[in-house]
Amino acid sequence: MDAKLIKIDSLNFHWKKNSDFQLSVPSLTINEGEKILLLGESGSGKTTLLSLICGFISPLSGNITLGNTSIDELNAKNRDRFRADNIGIIFQQFNLLPYAKVIDNILLPLYFSKKRSSRLDNPYQTALDLCSSLRLPEQTKNMKASTLSVGQQQRVAVARALIGNPSLVIADEPTSSLDMSARKIFLDLMFSQISENQSTLLMVSHDPSLADHFDRTINIEDIIERSH
Amino acid sequence: MLYLSVEKIRTSAYASFTDTISQTDLIVGSRTSSIQLLLYSVFRIGNATNNITWESYEDIISREEVKWSVPISLGDSHKGFRVMGTTDEYFTRYKYRGGQSLEIQNGEHLDDLYDVVLGASVTEKLGYKIGDPLIIAHGLSSFSKHEDQPFKVSGILKKTGTPVDNTVIVSLEAIEAIHVDWSSGAKTPGLETPIEIIRQMDLTPKNISGVLIGVNSKLQIFKLQRWVNEYSEEPLSAILPGVALQELWRVVGVVENVLIGISIVVIFTTLIGMTAIIFSSLNERRREMAIWRAMGATPTVILGLLMLEAFIVSFLSSVISTIFLFLLLIILQPWIDQTYGILISIEMFSVDELSVFVYFILAALLISLLPALRAYWLSINDGMTIKI
């Protein structure tokens, strides 16, 4: 369990249009199977860091290694493929294609990743199993995603992030749009499912009270270096 | 759809136009331009510059090339409609729309000297019934009327969509009869020949306005035409109706270009509208695009999706407009035919019309590149952050 999944080394980045904002991460390591909470105020660079790890954007200098792959060395197309193969993503909200059926939303990542779909004998059944473990009622599978409650939608997003066993799940404040009780149910379900899949979780939040659920909490202020 | 409708109307109008007269090989009148001769002899527009004497007419029809001939005599009117004097043969020889003959809707052909047969539009506008009396006015817009010699409606023609609909048809003799007491275009004062005497007079006309001629063999048309044009007794013109119609259409055809222009503008407006809609929906879709990206879709996939959407929209709109157009045609065809005399053919699209669809879809794809490229850049720059 001590193998390193994410390794960041002297990372530097700033947005082209907004040169005031600079992000420097001298060093960060996350082990396989860890559940990490990344804490930080809004505007502190959490989401930018996630975008870098996911390979949406590439750093100006420094290295990001996921597993055995240096994603900063991949071109844009290969980064997209790598993301499709290895990372499940859960957004704050509006995770689903509103016009598509729940089941199609869950199966969507498999269209972009042969690797993930090849891990499954019967993707449809796996999707249904994920639904039931996440306590989504049986009949929701054929409903349009937009007709579900926000809590249900977020759970569908978890199912989608986990299908095909990506090694890393990244969640960007997935609970911020949920009330307290829904938040607890959601987190419990998500955690048990991620543990079952043996995935690594990197979740971003500004809410320190969530820290109890996680193996480790990283405060973003501790890992970044402000240059100004 | 509008473009196609306009296109349909255009081609049909052209067909109707050129179908105004058919199976007539030559039209002979006094020396004039071919368009003018066509206008007054077929379309009843304008006047004959001069008349043909009856002797010339007899000379012409005695030629061996002539199979049949229908003399016509114009000049008088009835409440704005042209009166045409002709023979009974007009009803069998005059053909329109590829060989259709005139048909009587009600009543019968000219029988008595004072019978008239009315075109369909004349009856519609003036509300005549069989047996109604009718007075013919002298000239086209004069107050002097041939009141002393009333006519009686004997027949009403079916709608043809040709100028015949607007024509009041009488016999050649009748034209002669109403002018018995006239000379040099005015009624001779004090002279009033009773109808009984007129009926017994020899009413062979001295002049006619033109002749429709059919020849025995098409090969003889040009020979006869040259002979007529070189006729030494008086200056005459012989024209080929088909050729003259083409010349005339070239003049009228400006309207055609305007119609095409309008429909092209409409197509462009549609395309711009579609692009504007895609553009304005881009912002709402940034979330959706972020989802696609998170699933591992490359920006190229996003570009492709948007273009696919444009393709589907333009393709469906082509299909739907085709269906609508055909439904509309099926419903309106009889009415348009009746009212405007334009027979719109309901048939599958020609290659030209189909290519319009192809160009439309290609144009839609091309123009959708704009929002699609914008989406491409947005999706690259947005990454995980969805700025809403």
Coordinates of C-alpha atoms in Angstrom, one line a residue:
Chain A
M1 CA 0.0 0.0 0.0
D2 CA 3.0 2.3 0.2
A3 CA 3.5 2.5 -3.6
K4 CA 3.3 6.1 -4.7
L5 CA 0.5 7.0 -7.0
I6 CA 0.9 10.8 -7.3
K7 CA 4.3 12.4 -7.2
I8 CA 4.7 16.1 -7.8
D9 CA 8.1 17.7 -8.0
S10 CA 8.9 21.4 -8.2
L11 CA 5.7 22.2 -10.1
N12 CA 5.2 25.7 -11.5
F13 CA 2.1 27.1 -13.2
H14 CA 0.3 30.3 -14.0
W15 CA -2.6 31.1 -16.2
K16 CA -1.8 33.1 -19.3
K17 CA -4.5 35.6 -18.9
N18 CA -4.0 36.1 -15.2
S19 CA -0.4 36.5 -14.3
D20 CA -1.1 37.6 -10.7
F21 CA -2.0 34.0 -9.9
Q22 CA 0.9 31.7 -9.5
L23 CA 1.0 28.2 -8.2
S24 CA 4.2 26.5 -7.1
V25 CA 4.2 23.1 -5.5
P26 CA 7.7 22.1 -4.5
S27 CA 6.7 18.5 -3.5
L28 CA 3.7 16.4 -2.9
T29 CA 3.3 12.7 -2.7
I30 CA 0.2 10.6 -2.4
N31 CA 0.3 6.8 -1.9
E32 CA -1.9 4.2 -3.5
G33 CA -5.1 3.6 -1.8
E34 CA -4.9 6.7 0.4
K35 CA -8.0 8.9 0.9
I36 CA -6.8 12.4 1.0
L37 CA -8.7 15.6 1.8
L38 CA -7.2 18.7 0.3
L39 CA -8.3 21.7 2.3
G40 CA -8.2 25.3 1.1
E41 CA -10.1 28.5 0.8
S42 CA -11.6 29.3 -2.6
G43 CA -9.1 30.9 -4.9
S44 CA -6.2 29.2 -3.2
G45 CA -5.5 27.1 -6.3
K46 CA -7.1 23.8 -5.3
T47 CA -9.0 23.4 -8.6
T48 CA -6.0 24.5 -10.6
L49 CA -4.0 21.8 -8.9
L50 CA -6.6 19.2 -9.7
S51 CA -6.7 20.4 -13.4
L52 CA -2.9 19.9 -13.5
I53 CA -3.2 16.4 -12.0
C54 CA -6.0 15.5 -14.4
G55 CA -3.9 16.8 -17.3
F56 CA -6.4 19.4 -18.5
I57 CA -3.6 21.9 -18.4
S58 CA 0.2 21.3 -18.3
P59 CA 2.7 22.9 -16.0
L60 CA 5.2 25.5 -17.0
S61 CA 7.9 23.5 -15.3
G62 CA 8.3 20.6 -13.0
N63 CA 7.0 17.0 -13.0
I64 CA 3.7 15.3 -12.3
T65 CA 3.9 11.6 -12.1
L66 CA 0.8 9.4 -11.9
G67 CA 1.7 5.8 -11.3
N68 CA 4.6 5.3 -13.7
T69 CA 3.6 8.0 -16.2
S70 CA 4.9 11.5 -16.3
I71 CA 1.9 13.2 -17.5
D72 CA 3.7 16.5 -18.1
E73 CA 5.6 14.7 -20.9
L74 CA 2.4 13.5 -22.7
N75 CA 0.9 15.6 -25.5
A76 CA -2.7 16.9 -25.1
K77 CA -4.3 13.9 -26.9
N78 CA -2.4 11.3 -24.8
R79 CA -3.2 13.2 -21.6
D80 CA -6.9 13.0 -22.5
R81 CA -6.6 9.3 -23.1
F82 CA -4.6 8.8 -19.9
R83 CA -7.3 10.7 -18.0
A84 CA -10.0 8.5 -19.6
D85 CA -8.1 5.4 -18.6
N86 CA -7.0 6.2 -15.0
I87 CA -9.0 9.0 -13.4
G88 CA -12.6 9.2 -12.3
I89 CA -13.9 12.7 -11.7
I90 CA -16.7 14.0 -9.6
F91 CA -17.6 17.7 -9.9
Q92 CA -19.3 20.0 -7.4
Q93 CA -22.6 19.6 -9.1
F94 CA -24.1 19.2 -12.6
N95 CA -22.1 16.1 -13.1
L96 CA -24.4 14.4 -15.5
L97 CA -25.6 14.8 -19.0
P98 CA -29.1 15.9 -18.1
Y99 CA -30.8 14.6 -21.3
A100 CA -29.2 11.1 -21.0
K101 CA -30.5 8.2 -19.0
V102 CA -28.8 7.4 -15.7
I103 CA -27.4 4.1 -16.9
D104 CA -25.9 5.8 -20.0
N105 CA -24.3 8.5 -17.9
I106 CA -22.6 5.8 -15.8
L107 CA -21.4 3.9 -18.9
L108 CA -20.1 7.0 -20.6
P109 CA -16.4 6.8 -19.6
L110 CA -16.2 3.3 -21.1
Y111 CA -16.7 4.8 -24.6
F112 CA -13.5 6.8 -24.2
S113 CA -11.4 4.2 -22.4
K114 CA -10.8 0.7 -23.9
K115 CA -8.7 -0.1 -20.8
R116 CA -11.6 0.6 -18.4
S117 CA -14.2 -1.3 -20.5
S118 CA -11.8 -4.2 -21.0
R119 CA -11.8 -4.7 -17.2
L120 CA -15.5 -5.4 -17.2
D121 CA -17.1 -8.6 -18.5
N122 CA -20.6 -7.1 -18.3
P123 CA -20.5 -3.3 -18.0
Y124 CA -24.3 -3.1 -17.8
Q125 CA -24.5 -5.4 -14.9
T126 CA -21.5 -3.7 -13.2
A127 CA -23.3 -0.4 -13.6
L128 CA -26.5 -1.8 -12.0
D129 CA -24.4 -3.3 -9.1
L130 CA -22.8 0.1 -8.5
C131 CA -26.3 1.7 -8.5
S132 CA -27.6 -0.7 -5.9
S133 CA -24.4 -0.4 -3.7
L134 CA -24.9 3.3 -3.8
R135 CA -28.6 2.8 -2.9
L136 CA -30.0 4.2 -6.1
P137 CA -33.5 2.7 -6.6
E138 CA -33.7 0.1 -9.3
Q139 CA -36.1 2.1 -11.4
T140 CA -33.8 5.2 -11.7
K141 CA -31.6 3.5 -14.2
N142 CA -33.8 4.4 -17.1
M143 CA -34.8 7.8 -15.9
K144 CA -33.3 11.0 -17.4
A145 CA -30.5 12.3 -15.2
S146 CA -32.2 15.7 -14.8
T147 CA -35.2 14.1 -13.0
L148 CA -33.1 12.9 -10.1
S149 CA -32.5 14.7 -6.8
V150 CA -29.1 16.4 -6.4
G151 CA -28.1 13.7 -3.8
Q152 CA -29.0 11.0 -6.2
Q153 CA -27.2 12.7 -9.1
Q154 CA -24.0 12.9 -7.0
R155 CA -24.2 9.2 -6.3
V156 CA -24.7 8.5 -10.0
A157 CA -21.5 10.6 -10.5
V158 CA -19.7 8.4 -8.0
A159 CA -20.8 5.3 -9.9
R160 CA -19.6 6.9 -13.1
A161 CA -16.2 7.8 -11.6
L162 CA -15.7 4.3 -10.4
I163 CA -16.9 2.2 -13.3
G164 CA -14.0 0.3 -14.8
N165 CA -11.8 0.7 -11.7
P166 CA -9.7 3.8 -12.4
S167 CA -6.8 4.0 -10.0
L168 CA -7.5 7.6 -9.0
V169 CA -10.8 9.3 -8.1
I170 CA -10.8 13.1 -8.0
A171 CA -13.6 14.9 -6.4
D172 CA -14.1 18.6 -6.4
E173 CA -16.3 19.6 -3.5
P174 CA -18.9 17.0 -4.3
T175 CA -20.8 17.6 -1.1
S176 CA -21.1 21.4 -1.2
S177 CA -24.5 21.2 -2.8
L178 CA -25.9 18.7 -0.3
D179 CA -27.4 19.3 3.0
M180 CA -26.0 17.8 6.2
S181 CA -27.9 14.5 6.2
A182 CA -27.5 13.9 2.5
R183 CA -23.8 14.7 2.9
K184 CA -23.3 12.0 5.4
I185 CA -25.1 9.4 3.4
F186 CA -23.2 10.4 0.3
L187 CA -19.8 10.3 2.0
D188 CA -20.4 6.9 3.6
L189 CA -21.5 5.4 0.4
M190 CA -18.7 6.9 -1.6
F191 CA -16.1 5.8 0.9
S192 CA -17.3 2.2 1.1
Q193 CA -17.4 2.0 -2.7
I194 CA -14.0 3.5 -3.2
S195 CA -12.5 1.1 -0.6
E196 CA -14.1 -1.8 -2.3
N197 CA -12.6 -0.7 -5.6
Q198 CA -9.2 0.0 -3.9
S199 CA -9.0 3.3 -5.6
T200 CA -7.2 6.3 -4.4
L201 CA -9.3 9.3 -3.5
L202 CA -8.3 13.0 -3.7
M203 CA -11.1 15.2 -2.6
V204 CA -11.0 18.9 -2.4
S205 CA -13.1 20.9 0.1
H206 CA -13.0 24.1 2.1
D207 CA -14.8 22.3 5.0
P208 CA -12.4 21.1 7.7
S209 CA -15.1 19.2 9.5
L210 CA -14.9 16.4 6.9
A211 CA -11.4 15.6 7.9
D212 CA -12.4 12.7 10.2
H213 CA -13.4 10.6 7.2
F214 CA -10.0 10.7 5.6
D215 CA -6.7 9.0 6.0
R216 CA -4.8 12.2 5.7
T217 CA -5.6 15.9 5.3
I218 CA -3.4 18.2 3.3
N219 CA -3.8 21.9 3.7
I220 CA -3.0 23.6 0.4
E221 CA -1.3 26.5 2.2
D222 CA 1.3 23.9 3.5
I223 CA 2.3 22.5 0.1
I224 CA 2.3 25.6 -2.1
E225 CA 4.9 28.3 -2.2
R226 CA 3.8 31.8 -2.7
S227 CA 6.1 33.8 -4.8
H228 CA 4.6 37.1 -4.0
Chain B
M1 CA -38.2 25.1 -47.7
L2 CA -38.9 28.6 -48.9
Y3 CA -36.1 28.3 -51.4
L4 CA -37.6 25.1 -52.7
S5 CA -41.1 26.5 -52.8
V6 CA -39.8 29.5 -54.8
E7 CA -37.9 27.1 -57.0
K8 CA -41.0 25.1 -57.6
I9 CA -43.1 28.1 -58.4
R10 CA -40.4 29.5 -60.7
T11 CA -40.1 26.3 -62.8
S12 CA -43.8 25.8 -62.8
A13 CA -44.5 29.4 -63.8
Y14 CA -42.0 29.0 -66.6
A15 CA -43.7 25.8 -67.7
S16 CA -47.1 27.4 -67.5
F17 CA -45.8 30.4 -69.4
T18 CA -44.3 28.4 -72.2
D19 CA -47.4 26.2 -72.3
T20 CA -49.6 29.2 -73.0
I21 CA -49.7 28.2 -76.6
S22 CA -48.7 24.9 -78.1
Q23 CA -49.0 23.0 -81.4
T24 CA -49.3 26.2 -83.3
D25 CA -46.5 26.4 -85.7
L26 CA -46.6 29.9 -86.9
I27 CA -48.4 33.1 -85.9
V28 CA -48.8 35.6 -88.7
G29 CA -49.5 39.3 -88.3
S30 CA -48.6 42.5 -89.9
R31 CA -45.0 43.5 -89.8
T32 CA -43.9 44.0 -86.2
S33 CA -41.5 42.5 -83.7
S34 CA -42.0 38.9 -82.7
I35 CA -42.6 39.8 -79.1
Q36 CA -45.3 42.3 -79.9
L37 CA -47.0 39.9 -82.2
L38 CA -47.0 37.2 -79.6
L39 CA -48.2 39.7 -76.9
Y40 CA -51.3 40.8 -78.8
S41 CA -52.2 37.5 -80.5
V42 CA -51.7 35.2 -77.6
F43 CA -51.5 37.3 -74.4
R44 CA -53.9 40.0 -75.5
I45 CA -51.6 42.7 -74.4
G46 CA -51.1 45.7 -76.6
N47 CA -52.4 46.3 -80.0
A48 CA -51.8 45.2 -83.5
T49 CA -49.8 47.8 -85.4
N50 CA -51.8 47.1 -88.5
N51 CA -54.2 44.6 -89.9
I52 CA -53.9 41.9 -92.5
T53 CA -56.2 42.1 -95.4
W54 CA -58.5 39.2 -96.0
E55 CA -56.9 38.7 -99.4
S56 CA -53.5 38.2 -97.9
Y57 CA -55.0 35.8 -95.5
E58 CA -56.5 33.8 -98.3
D59 CA -53.2 33.9 -100.1
I60 CA -51.5 32.5 -97.1
I61 CA -53.9 29.7 -96.4
S62 CA -54.0 28.6 -99.9
R63 CA -50.3 27.6 -99.6
E64 CA -49.8 23.9 -99.7
E65 CA -47.8 23.9 -96.5
V66 CA -50.8 25.1 -94.4
K67 CA -52.7 22.4 -92.7
W68 CA -55.0 24.6 -90.7
S69 CA -55.4 28.2 -89.9
V70 CA -57.4 30.2 -87.4
P71 CA -57.9 33.9 -88.1
I72 CA -58.3 36.2 -85.1
S73 CA -59.6 39.7 -85.0
L74 CA -59.0 42.0 -82.1
G75 CA -59.7 45.6 -81.2
D76 CA -62.9 45.7 -79.2
S77 CA -63.5 45.1 -75.6
H78 CA -66.1 44.4 -73.0
K79 CA -65.7 45.9 -69.6
G80 CA -62.0 45.7 -69.7
F81 CA -61.8 42.3 -71.3
R82 CA -60.6 41.9 -74.8
V83 CA -63.0 40.8 -77.4
M84 CA -61.6 38.4 -80.0
G85 CA -63.3 37.5 -83.2
T86 CA -62.4 34.1 -84.6
T87 CA -63.8 31.0 -86.1
D88 CA -65.1 27.8 -84.5
E89 CA -61.8 26.2 -85.4
Y90 CA -60.2 28.2 -82.6
F91 CA -61.7 25.9 -80.0
T92 CA -60.2 22.8 -81.6
R93 CA -56.9 24.2 -82.9
Y94 CA -55.8 26.4 -80.0
K95 CA -53.9 24.1 -77.6
Y96 CA -52.2 24.9 -74.3
R97 CA -50.2 23.0 -71.8
G98 CA -48.8 20.4 -74.1
G99 CA -51.9 19.8 -76.2
Q100 CA -54.9 20.4 -74.1
S101 CA -57.9 21.9 -76.0
L102 CA -60.3 24.5 -74.7
E103 CA -63.3 22.9 -73.1
I104 CA -66.8 24.3 -72.7
Q105 CA -67.8 24.3 -69.0
N106 CA -71.4 25.4 -69.7
G107 CA -73.5 26.0 -72.8
E108 CA -72.2 25.6 -76.3
H109 CA -69.9 27.0 -79.0
L110 CA -70.6 30.0 -81.2
D111 CA -73.7 29.2 -83.2
D112 CA -75.6 32.4 -83.9
L113 CA -74.0 35.6 -85.2
Y114 CA -74.5 37.3 -81.9
D115 CA -73.3 34.5 -79.6
V116 CA -70.3 35.0 -77.3
V117 CA -68.2 32.5 -75.5
L118 CA -66.6 33.8 -72.3
G119 CA -63.4 32.9 -70.7
A120 CA -63.6 31.6 -67.1
S121 CA -62.2 34.7 -65.5
V122 CA -64.5 36.9 -67.4
T123 CA -67.5 35.0 -66.0
E124 CA -66.1 34.9 -62.5
K125 CA -65.5 38.7 -62.4
L126 CA -68.7 39.8 -64.2
G127 CA -71.0 37.0 -63.1
Y128 CA -72.5 36.1 -66.4
K129 CA -74.8 33.2 -66.9
I130 CA -75.7 31.4 -70.1
G131 CA -78.3 33.5 -72.0
D132 CA -77.3 36.8 -70.5
P133 CA -77.2 39.8 -72.8
L134 CA -73.9 41.6 -73.4
I135 CA -72.9 44.8 -75.1
I136 CA -69.5 45.2 -76.7
A137 CA -67.6 48.5 -76.5
H138 CA -65.7 49.9 -79.4
G139 CA -62.0 50.0 -78.9
L140 CA -60.3 49.2 -75.7
S141 CA -61.3 52.1 -73.5
S142 CA -63.9 54.1 -75.2
F143 CA -67.4 55.1 -74.3
S144 CA -68.9 54.4 -77.6
K145 CA -70.6 51.0 -77.5
H146 CA -72.1 48.8 -80.0
E147 CA -75.4 49.2 -78.2
D148 CA -77.5 48.5 -81.2
Q149 CA -76.3 45.0 -81.6
P150 CA -76.5 43.1 -78.3
F151 CA -74.9 39.7 -77.9
K152 CA -76.0 36.7 -75.9
V153 CA -73.7 34.4 -73.8
S154 CA -73.8 31.0 -75.4
G155 CA -71.0 29.3 -73.7
I156 CA -68.5 29.5 -70.8
L157 CA -65.0 28.0 -71.1
K158 CA -63.3 26.0 -68.4
K159 CA -60.4 27.6 -66.6
T160 CA -57.2 27.2 -68.5
G161 CA -54.6 29.4 -66.8
T162 CA -54.0 31.1 -70.1
P163 CA -55.0 34.5 -71.4
V164 CA -58.0 32.8 -73.0
D165 CA -59.6 33.1 -69.5
N166 CA -59.7 36.8 -69.9
T167 CA -61.1 36.8 -73.4
V168 CA -64.6 37.4 -74.8
I169 CA -64.8 35.2 -77.9
V170 CA -67.2 36.0 -80.8
S171 CA -67.2 35.0 -84.4
L172 CA -65.3 36.9 -87.0
E173 CA -68.5 37.8 -88.7
A174 CA -69.8 39.4 -85.6
I175 CA -66.9 41.7 -85.4
E176 CA -67.7 42.7 -89.0
A177 CA -71.4 43.0 -88.2
I178 CA -71.0 45.5 -85.3
H179 CA -68.8 47.6 -87.5
V180 CA -71.2 47.8 -90.5
D181 CA -72.2 51.4 -89.9
W182 CA -68.7 52.4 -88.8
S183 CA -65.9 53.9 -90.9
S184 CA -62.5 55.1 -89.8
G185 CA -63.1 54.1 -86.3
A186 CA -66.3 56.1 -85.7
K187 CA -69.9 55.5 -86.2
T188 CA -71.3 57.2 -89.2
P189 CA -74.0 59.6 -87.9
G190 CA -77.5 58.8 -88.9
L191 CA -76.8 55.5 -90.3
E192 CA -78.3 52.6 -88.5
T193 CA -78.7 49.3 -90.4
P194 CA -81.3 47.1 -88.8
I195 CA -80.1 43.8 -87.4
E196 CA -82.3 41.8 -89.9
I197 CA -80.5 43.3 -92.8
I198 CA -77.1 42.8 -91.2
R199 CA -77.8 39.2 -90.8
Q200 CA -78.4 38.9 -94.5
M201 CA -75.3 40.8 -95.5
D202 CA -72.0 39.1 -96.6
L203 CA -70.0 39.5 -93.4
T204 CA -66.7 38.2 -94.7
P205 CA -64.2 40.4 -92.9
K206 CA -62.0 42.8 -94.8
N207 CA -59.3 42.8 -92.2
I208 CA -58.0 40.5 -89.5
S209 CA -55.4 41.0 -86.8
G210 CA -53.5 37.8 -87.1
V211 CA -53.6 34.1 -88.0
L212 CA -52.6 31.0 -86.1
I213 CA -51.2 28.5 -88.5
G214 CA -50.5 24.8 -88.3
V215 CA -48.4 23.2 -91.1
N216 CA -48.5 19.7 -92.6
S217 CA -44.9 19.0 -91.8
K218 CA -42.6 20.6 -89.3
L219 CA -40.0 20.8 -92.0
Q220 CA -42.1 23.3 -93.8
I221 CA -42.3 25.8 -91.0
F222 CA -39.3 27.8 -92.0
K223 CA -40.1 27.7 -95.7
L224 CA -43.6 29.1 -94.9
Q225 CA -42.2 31.6 -92.5
R226 CA -39.8 33.0 -95.1
W227 CA -42.5 33.1 -97.7
V228 CA -44.7 35.1 -95.3
N229 CA -41.9 37.5 -94.3
E230 CA -41.2 38.1 -98.0
Y231 CA -44.8 38.5 -99.0
S232 CA -44.9 41.3 -101.5
E233 CA -48.5 42.5 -101.3
E234 CA -48.2 43.9 -97.8
P235 CA -45.6 43.8 -95.0
L236 CA -46.2 40.7 -92.8
S237 CA -44.4 38.9 -90.0
A238 CA -44.5 35.2 -89.2
I239 CA -43.2 34.0 -85.9
L240 CA -42.5 30.7 -84.2
P241 CA -44.5 30.9 -80.9
G242 CA -42.0 28.8 -79.0
V243 CA -39.1 31.0 -80.0
A244 CA -41.0 34.2 -79.2
L245 CA -42.1 32.8 -75.8
Q246 CA -38.5 32.2 -75.0
E247 CA -37.6 35.7 -75.9
L248 CA -40.4 37.1 -73.9
W249 CA -39.5 34.9 -70.9
R250 CA -36.0 36.4 -71.0
V251 CA -37.6 39.8 -70.4
V252 CA -40.0 38.5 -67.7
G253 CA -37.1 36.4 -66.3
V254 CA -35.7 39.2 -64.3
V255 CA -38.4 38.5 -61.7
E256 CA -37.1 35.0 -61.7
N257 CA -33.7 36.1 -60.6
V258 CA -35.2 38.3 -57.9
L259 CA -37.0 35.2 -56.6
I260 CA -33.8 33.2 -56.5
G261 CA -32.0 36.1 -54.8
I262 CA -34.7 36.3 -52.1
S263 CA -34.5 32.6 -51.4
I264 CA -30.7 32.6 -51.1
V265 CA -31.0 35.5 -48.6
V266 CA -33.5 33.3 -46.7
I267 CA -31.1 30.4 -46.6
F268 CA -28.3 32.6 -45.2
T269 CA -30.6 34.0 -42.6
T270 CA -31.5 30.5 -41.5
L271 CA -27.9 29.5 -41.3
I272 CA -26.9 32.6 -39.3
G273 CA -29.9 32.0 -37.0
M274 CA -28.8 28.4 -36.4
T275 CA -25.2 29.5 -35.6
A276 CA -26.5 32.2 -33.3
I277 CA -28.5 29.6 -31.4
I278 CA -25.5 27.2 -31.1
F279 CA -23.4 30.1 -29.9
S280 CA -25.8 31.3 -27.3
S281 CA -26.2 27.7 -26.0
L282 CA -22.5 27.3 -25.7
N283 CA -22.3 28.9 -22.3
E284 CA -25.0 26.6 -20.9
R285 CA -23.1 23.8 -22.4
R286 CA -19.8 24.5 -20.8
R287 CA -20.7 22.3 -18.0
E288 CA -21.7 19.6 -20.4
M289 CA -18.5 20.0 -22.2
A290 CA -16.5 19.8 -19.0
I291 CA -18.2 16.5 -18.3
W292 CA -17.2 15.2 -21.7
R293 CA -13.7 16.3 -21.2
A294 CA -13.6 14.7 -17.7
M295 CA -14.6 11.4 -19.3
G296 CA -11.5 11.7 -21.5
A297 CA -13.1 13.2 -24.6
T298 CA -10.6 15.2 -26.6
P299 CA -11.4 18.7 -27.7
T300 CA -11.7 17.3 -31.2
V301 CA -14.6 15.1 -30.0
I302 CA -16.3 18.2 -28.7
L303 CA -15.8 19.9 -32.0
G304 CA -17.2 16.9 -33.8
L305 CA -20.2 16.7 -31.5
L306 CA -21.2 20.3 -32.3
M307 CA -20.7 19.8 -36.0
L308 CA -22.7 16.6 -35.8
E309 CA -25.5 18.6 -34.2
A310 CA -25.4 21.1 -37.0
F311 CA -25.5 18.3 -39.5
I312 CA -28.5 16.6 -37.8
V313 CA -30.3 19.9 -37.5
S314 CA -29.8 20.9 -41.1
F315 CA -30.5 17.4 -42.4
L316 CA -33.7 17.1 -40.4
S317 CA -34.8 20.5 -41.4
S318 CA -34.2 19.5 -45.0
V319 CA -36.3 16.4 -44.6
I320 CA -39.0 18.1 -42.7
S321 CA -39.2 21.0 -45.2
T322 CA -39.4 18.5 -48.0
I323 CA -42.4 16.7 -46.4
F324 CA -44.1 20.1 -45.7
L325 CA -43.5 21.3 -49.2
F326 CA -45.0 18.2 -50.7
L327 CA -48.0 18.3 -48.3
L328 CA -48.5 21.9 -49.1
L329 CA -48.3 21.2 -52.8
I330 CA -50.7 18.4 -52.6
I331 CA -53.2 20.6 -50.7
L332 CA -52.7 23.8 -52.7
Q333 CA -52.0 22.4 -56.2
P334 CA -55.6 22.4 -57.4
W335 CA -56.3 25.8 -55.9
I336 CA -53.2 27.4 -57.5
D337 CA -54.1 25.8 -60.8
Q338 CA -57.6 27.2 -60.6
T339 CA -56.7 30.6 -59.4
Y340 CA -53.5 31.5 -61.1
G341 CA -53.4 28.9 -63.8
I342 CA -50.0 27.7 -62.8
L343 CA -49.9 23.9 -62.7
I344 CA -47.2 23.0 -60.1
S345 CA -45.9 19.6 -60.8
I346 CA -45.6 17.3 -57.9
E347 CA -42.7 15.1 -58.7
M348 CA -39.5 14.0 -57.0
F349 CA -36.7 16.6 -56.9
S350 CA -34.4 17.0 -59.8
V351 CA -30.7 16.6 -59.3
D352 CA -30.4 20.4 -59.1
E353 CA -32.9 20.6 -56.3
L354 CA -31.3 17.8 -54.4
S355 CA -27.9 19.5 -54.8
V356 CA -29.5 22.5 -53.0
F357 CA -29.9 20.2 -50.0
V358 CA -26.3 19.1 -50.2
Y359 CA -25.1 22.7 -50.4
F360 CA -27.3 23.7 -47.6
I361 CA -26.0 21.0 -45.3
L362 CA -22.4 21.7 -46.3
A363 CA -23.0 25.4 -45.6
A364 CA -24.5 24.5 -42.2
L365 CA -21.5 22.4 -41.4
L366 CA -19.1 25.1 -42.5
I367 CA -20.8 27.9 -40.5
S368 CA -21.1 25.7 -37.4
L369 CA -17.4 25.5 -37.4
L370 CA -17.4 28.9 -35.8
P371 CA -19.2 27.9 -32.6
A372 CA -17.5 24.5 -32.7
L373 CA -14.1 26.0 -32.8
R374 CA -15.0 28.4 -29.9
A375 CA -16.2 25.3 -28.0
Y376 CA -12.9 23.7 -28.8
W377 CA -10.9 26.5 -27.2
L378 CA -13.3 26.9 -24.3
S379 CA -13.0 23.2 -23.5
I380 CA -9.2 23.4 -23.6
N381 CA -9.0 26.4 -21.4
D382 CA -11.8 25.6 -19.0
G383 CA -10.3 22.3 -17.7
M384 CA -12.0 21.5 -14.5
T385 CA -13.1 24.9 -13.7
I386 CA -16.5 25.7 -15.0
K387 CA -16.9 29.5 -14.7
I388 CA -20.5 30.2 -14.6

